[in-house]
C-alpha positions as a printed NumPy array, in Angstrom:
array([[111.838, 114.92 ,  98.477],
       [109.463, 112.505, 100.216],
       [107.639, 115.318, 102.046],
       [107.247, 117.34 ,  98.842],
       [105.837, 114.345,  96.977],
       [103.231, 113.72 ,  99.661],
       [102.285, 117.406,  99.626],
       [101.736, 117.364,  95.844],
       [ 99.623, 114.23 ,  96.145],
       [ 97.498, 115.752,  98.914],
       [ 96.901, 118.928,  96.888],
       [ 95.945, 116.89 ,  93.811],
       [ 93.548, 114.792,  95.863],
       [ 91.935, 117.937,  97.337],
       [ 91.482, 119.485,  93.868],
       [ 89.815, 116.346,  92.491],
       [ 87.478, 116.065,  95.467],
       [ 86.552, 119.738,  95.158],
       [ 85.855, 119.333,  91.443],
       [ 83.56 , 116.381,  92.051],
       [ 81.706, 118.282,  94.767],
       [ 81.194, 121.274,  92.448],
       [ 79.954, 118.954,  89.691],
       [ 77.341, 117.459,  92.018],
       [ 76.264, 120.944,  93.148],
       [ 75.878, 122.128,  89.553],
       [ 73.753, 119.101,  88.697],
       [ 71.411, 119.814,  91.581],
       [ 71.044, 123.456,  90.518],
       [ 70.046, 122.334,  87.   ],
       [ 66.872, 120.738,  88.335],
       [ 65.546, 118.495,  85.568],
       [ 69.083, 117.669,  84.539],
       [ 69.938, 116.491,  88.018],
       [ 72.586, 113.788,  87.72 ],
       [ 72.059, 110.725,  89.929],
       [ 75.26 , 108.744,  90.356],
       [ 74.713, 104.987,  90.575],
       [ 77.453, 103.289,  92.57 ],
       [ 78.331,  99.648,  92.063],
       [ 79.898,  98.493,  95.296],
       [ 81.896,  95.413,  94.4  ],
       [ 82.164,  92.851,  97.185],
       [ 84.922,  90.278,  96.873],
       [ 83.211,  87.988,  99.407],
       [ 79.427,  87.801,  99.276],
       [ 76.882,  85.708, 101.144],
       [ 73.997,  84.024,  99.352],
       [ 71.095,  82.892, 101.521],
       [ 72.788,  81.252, 104.539],
       [ 75.972,  80.334, 102.635],
       [ 79.187,  82.202, 103.353],
       [ 82.611,  82.04 , 101.661],
       [ 85.483,  80.835, 103.849],
       [ 88.981,  81.889, 102.809],
       [ 92.146,  80.804, 104.613],
       [ 94.058,  83.744, 106.029],
       [ 97.133,  82.784, 103.977],
       [ 95.21 ,  82.674, 100.674],
       [ 95.177,  85.53 ,  98.143],
       [ 91.928,  86.753,  96.598],
       [ 92.312,  89.588,  94.08 ],
       [ 90.176,  92.699,  94.7  ],
       [ 88.199,  92.251,  91.459],
       [ 87.428,  88.556,  92.043],
       [ 84.023,  87.438,  93.343],
       [ 83.498,  84.578,  95.811],
       [ 79.801,  83.973,  96.364],
       [ 78.065,  81.557,  98.709],
       [ 79.447,  78.191,  99.798],
       [ 83.06 ,  78.609,  98.635],
       [ 86.085,  77.327, 100.555],
       [ 89.626,  78.414,  99.678],
       [ 92.587,  76.614, 101.246],
       [ 95.937,  77.738, 102.582],
       [ 98.285,  79.353, 100.074],
       [ 95.701,  79.268,  97.286],
       [ 95.3  ,  82.246,  94.944],
       [ 92.188,  83.496,  93.171],
       [ 93.212,  86.003,  90.519],
       [ 91.685,  89.108,  88.955],
       [ 88.236,  88.844,  87.425],
       [ 87.505,  85.304,  88.647],
       [ 84.008,  84.31 ,  89.744],
       [ 83.524,  81.38 ,  92.146],
       [ 79.816,  80.88 ,  92.784],
       [ 78.638,  78.254,  95.246],
       [ 74.881,  78.698,  95.38 ],
       [ 73.259,  75.363,  94.413],
       [ 76.2  ,  73.386,  95.847],
       [ 79.661,  73.962,  97.26 ],
       [ 82.973,  74.925,  95.665],
       [ 86.215,  73.727,  97.276],
       [ 89.659,  75.047,  96.357],
       [ 92.614,  73.146,  97.843],
       [ 95.871,  74.386,  99.341],
       [ 98.412,  75.958,  96.981],
       [ 95.991,  75.942,  94.044],
       [ 95.79 ,  78.91 ,  91.662],
       [ 92.68 ,  79.936,  89.731],
       [ 93.955,  82.363,  87.135],
       [ 92.436,  85.546,  85.749],
       [ 88.833,  85.582,  84.427],
       [ 88.121,  81.943,  85.227],
       [ 84.627,  80.8  ,  86.238],
       [ 83.995,  78.093,  88.837],
       [ 80.365,  77.145,  89.364],
       [ 77.947,  74.308,  90.104],
       [ 74.797,  73.306,  88.216],
       [ 71.373,  73.529,  89.808],
       [ 70.259,  70.547,  87.748],
       [ 71.297,  68.447,  84.759],
       [ 70.002,  65.572,  82.637],
       [ 71.181,  62.95 ,  85.123],
       [ 69.261,  64.627,  87.935],
       [ 72.45 ,  64.999,  89.971],
       [ 73.911,  68.212,  91.312],
       [ 77.686,  67.992,  91.587],
       [ 79.912,  70.19 ,  93.726],
       [ 83.085,  71.543,  92.187],
       [ 86.119,  70.177,  94.007],
       [ 89.617,  71.303,  93.08 ],
       [ 92.472,  69.623,  94.938],
       [ 95.854,  70.812,  96.19 ],
       [ 98.562,  72.445,  94.028],
       [ 96.324,  72.588,  90.96 ],
       [ 96.88 ,  75.158,  88.217],
       [ 93.787,  76.453,  86.406],
       [ 94.728,  78.647,  83.447],
       [ 93.192,  81.953,  82.413],
       [ 89.524,  82.051,  81.364],
       [ 88.808,  78.397,  82.147],
       [ 85.267,  77.276,  83.006],
       [ 84.76 ,  74.568,  85.64 ],
       [ 81.256,  73.451,  86.556],
       [ 80.276,  70.531,  88.744],
       [ 83.588,  68.756,  88.2  ],
       [ 86.459,  67.323,  90.238],
       [ 90.117,  68.153,  89.617],
       [ 92.454,  66.058,  91.728],
       [ 95.764,  67.12 ,  93.311],
       [ 98.574,  68.505,  91.145],
       [ 96.543,  68.479,  87.948],
       [ 96.711,  71.182,  85.262],
       [ 93.8  ,  72.798,  83.395],
       [ 94.879,  74.853,  80.393],
       [ 93.698,  78.329,  79.41 ],
       [ 90.155,  78.513,  78.086],
       [ 89.378,  74.863,  78.849],
       [ 85.817,  73.877,  79.811],
       [ 85.069,  71.091,  82.311],
       [ 81.387,  70.294,  82.758],
       [ 79.196,  68.266,  85.109],
       [ 80.643,  65.018,  86.426],
       [ 84.073,  65.372,  84.819],
       [ 87.007,  64.032,  86.863],
       [ 90.593,  65.046,  86.079],
       [ 92.859,  62.586,  87.834],
       [ 95.996,  63.432,  89.81 ],
       [ 98.857,  64.639,  87.559],
       [ 96.41 ,  64.928,  84.666],
       [ 96.61 ,  67.772,  82.155],
       [ 93.724,  69.224,  80.147],
       [ 94.93 ,  71.1  ,  77.079],
       [ 94.093,  74.769,  76.518],
       [ 90.698,  75.251,  74.875],
       [ 89.583,  71.638,  75.435],
       [ 85.944,  70.793,  76.101],
       [ 85.539,  67.891,  78.514],
       [ 81.974,  66.532,  78.667],
       [ 80.211,  63.194,  78.223],
       [ 78.938,  64.088,  74.743],
       [ 82.093,  65.682,  73.435],
       [ 85.096,  64.322,  75.322],
       [ 88.597,  65.661,  74.962],
       [ 90.915,  63.232,  73.18 ],
       [ 93.503,  61.335,  75.207],
       [ 96.934,  62.09 ,  73.771],
       [ 99.564,  60.515,  76.022],
       [100.762,  60.164,  79.585],
       [102.764,  63.01 ,  81.087],
       [106.488,  62.664,  81.555],
       [108.098,  62.96 ,  84.972],
       [109.403,  66.421,  84.024],
       [105.911,  67.578,  83.037],
       [104.439,  66.281,  86.294],
       [107.148,  68.139,  88.223],
       [106.363,  71.294,  86.227],
       [102.721,  71.267,  87.352],
       [103.752,  71.299,  91.005],
       [106.386,  73.955,  90.32 ],
       [103.802,  76.101,  88.514],
       [101.5  ,  76.001,  91.535],
       [104.397,  76.922,  93.832],
       [105.405,  79.839,  91.603],
       [101.864,  81.217,  91.681],
       [101.735,  80.959,  95.472],
       [104.911,  83.048,  95.664],
       [103.593,  85.559,  93.126],
       [100.329,  85.841,  95.063],
       [102.247,  87.015,  98.145],
       [103.669,  89.931,  96.165],
       [100.208,  90.875,  94.87 ],
       [ 98.667,  90.531,  98.325],
       [101.302,  92.855,  99.794],
       [100.748,  95.399,  97.015],
       [ 96.945,  95.312,  97.341],
       [ 97.194,  95.782, 101.106],
       [ 98.869,  99.181, 100.712],
       [ 96.772, 102.333, 101.124],
       [ 96.093, 104.221,  97.891],
       [ 98.216, 107.144,  99.058],
       [101.246, 104.902,  99.631],
       [100.878, 103.15 ,  96.267],
       [100.604, 106.438,  94.379],
       [103.567, 107.925,  96.21 ],
       [105.763, 104.881,  95.549],
       [104.831, 104.982,  91.86 ],
       [105.797, 108.637,  91.689],
       [109.014, 108.002,  93.61 ],
       [110.102, 105.178,  91.287],
       [109.309, 107.279,  88.236],
       [111.307, 110.244,  89.514],
       [114.334, 108.32 ,  90.752],
       [114.358, 105.326,  88.42 ],
       [114.33 , 103.16 ,  91.551],
       [114.045,  99.375,  91.132],
       [112.856,  97.244,  94.006],
       [115.067,  94.151,  94.007],
       [113.033,  92.468,  96.762],
       [109.818,  92.894,  94.743],
       [111.497,  91.575,  91.578],
       [112.723,  88.543,  93.515],
       [109.231,  87.764,  94.824],
       [107.66 ,  87.8  ,  91.346],
       [110.603,  86.048,  89.697],
       [111.491,  88.959,  87.411],
       [114.994,  89.271,  86.033],
       [116.033,  92.672,  84.769],
       [119.217,  93.365,  82.885],
       [121.194,  96.263,  84.249],
       [122.066,  99.013,  81.804],
       [125.738,  98.918,  80.788],
       [127.871, 101.371,  82.687],
       [129.129, 104.296,  80.688],
       [132.897, 104.667,  80.713],
       [134.654, 107.774,  79.514],
       [136.218, 107.317,  76.113],
       [139.968, 107.412,  76.014],
       [141.462, 110.58 ,  74.558],
       [142.471, 110.384,  70.933],
       [146.115, 109.621,  70.411]])
């Protein structure tokens, strides 16, 4: 079964490559209608001037994320899909065990009204929710930034602090203080960071696989209904098993 699946995949790959080659040949033969393909080569890590991103070998950076310039990512941190971390005018620091979730933007300002240029420093075991914007701010250890929140120049979120989803934190329009966090809520922030570190390992392992292996495994699971218990354990998924069918007793 495994050998047959690989053979089908190889044939499909050959057909697609042949089709693309014929398409390019036809375009060239058409002369004025010659099709010029423009490739966008995405680079997850990109230098800017003399500034280079530095990522710890145990950190996870999603393939569609962009780390540009003077960006440092600590051990066990995770930078998720669609994130942009741009350290051009100053540096960006991401601490150990911190997760920057999907589509978030971390940047520094070239200038502001105060004349100061702040780096963006995010401490250890911090959770930054989806689509947050952090610019020229400091987020201390084990703090929590909710989804869609915006933290601008000079903002400091203290240790165990929580910024609500959608909040705007800036000198002219500060977020409103609501209350202190409970011990359970403080513990949750650290647990959230730990859960994302574990989840990042599963994503890193999946992204490291060659395309051929990923496609074959997908086909194999679809054909056999196979469930990977080790993978489910890594991502914290719990799946209910289908009830076993038992033959009905004969009618009396």
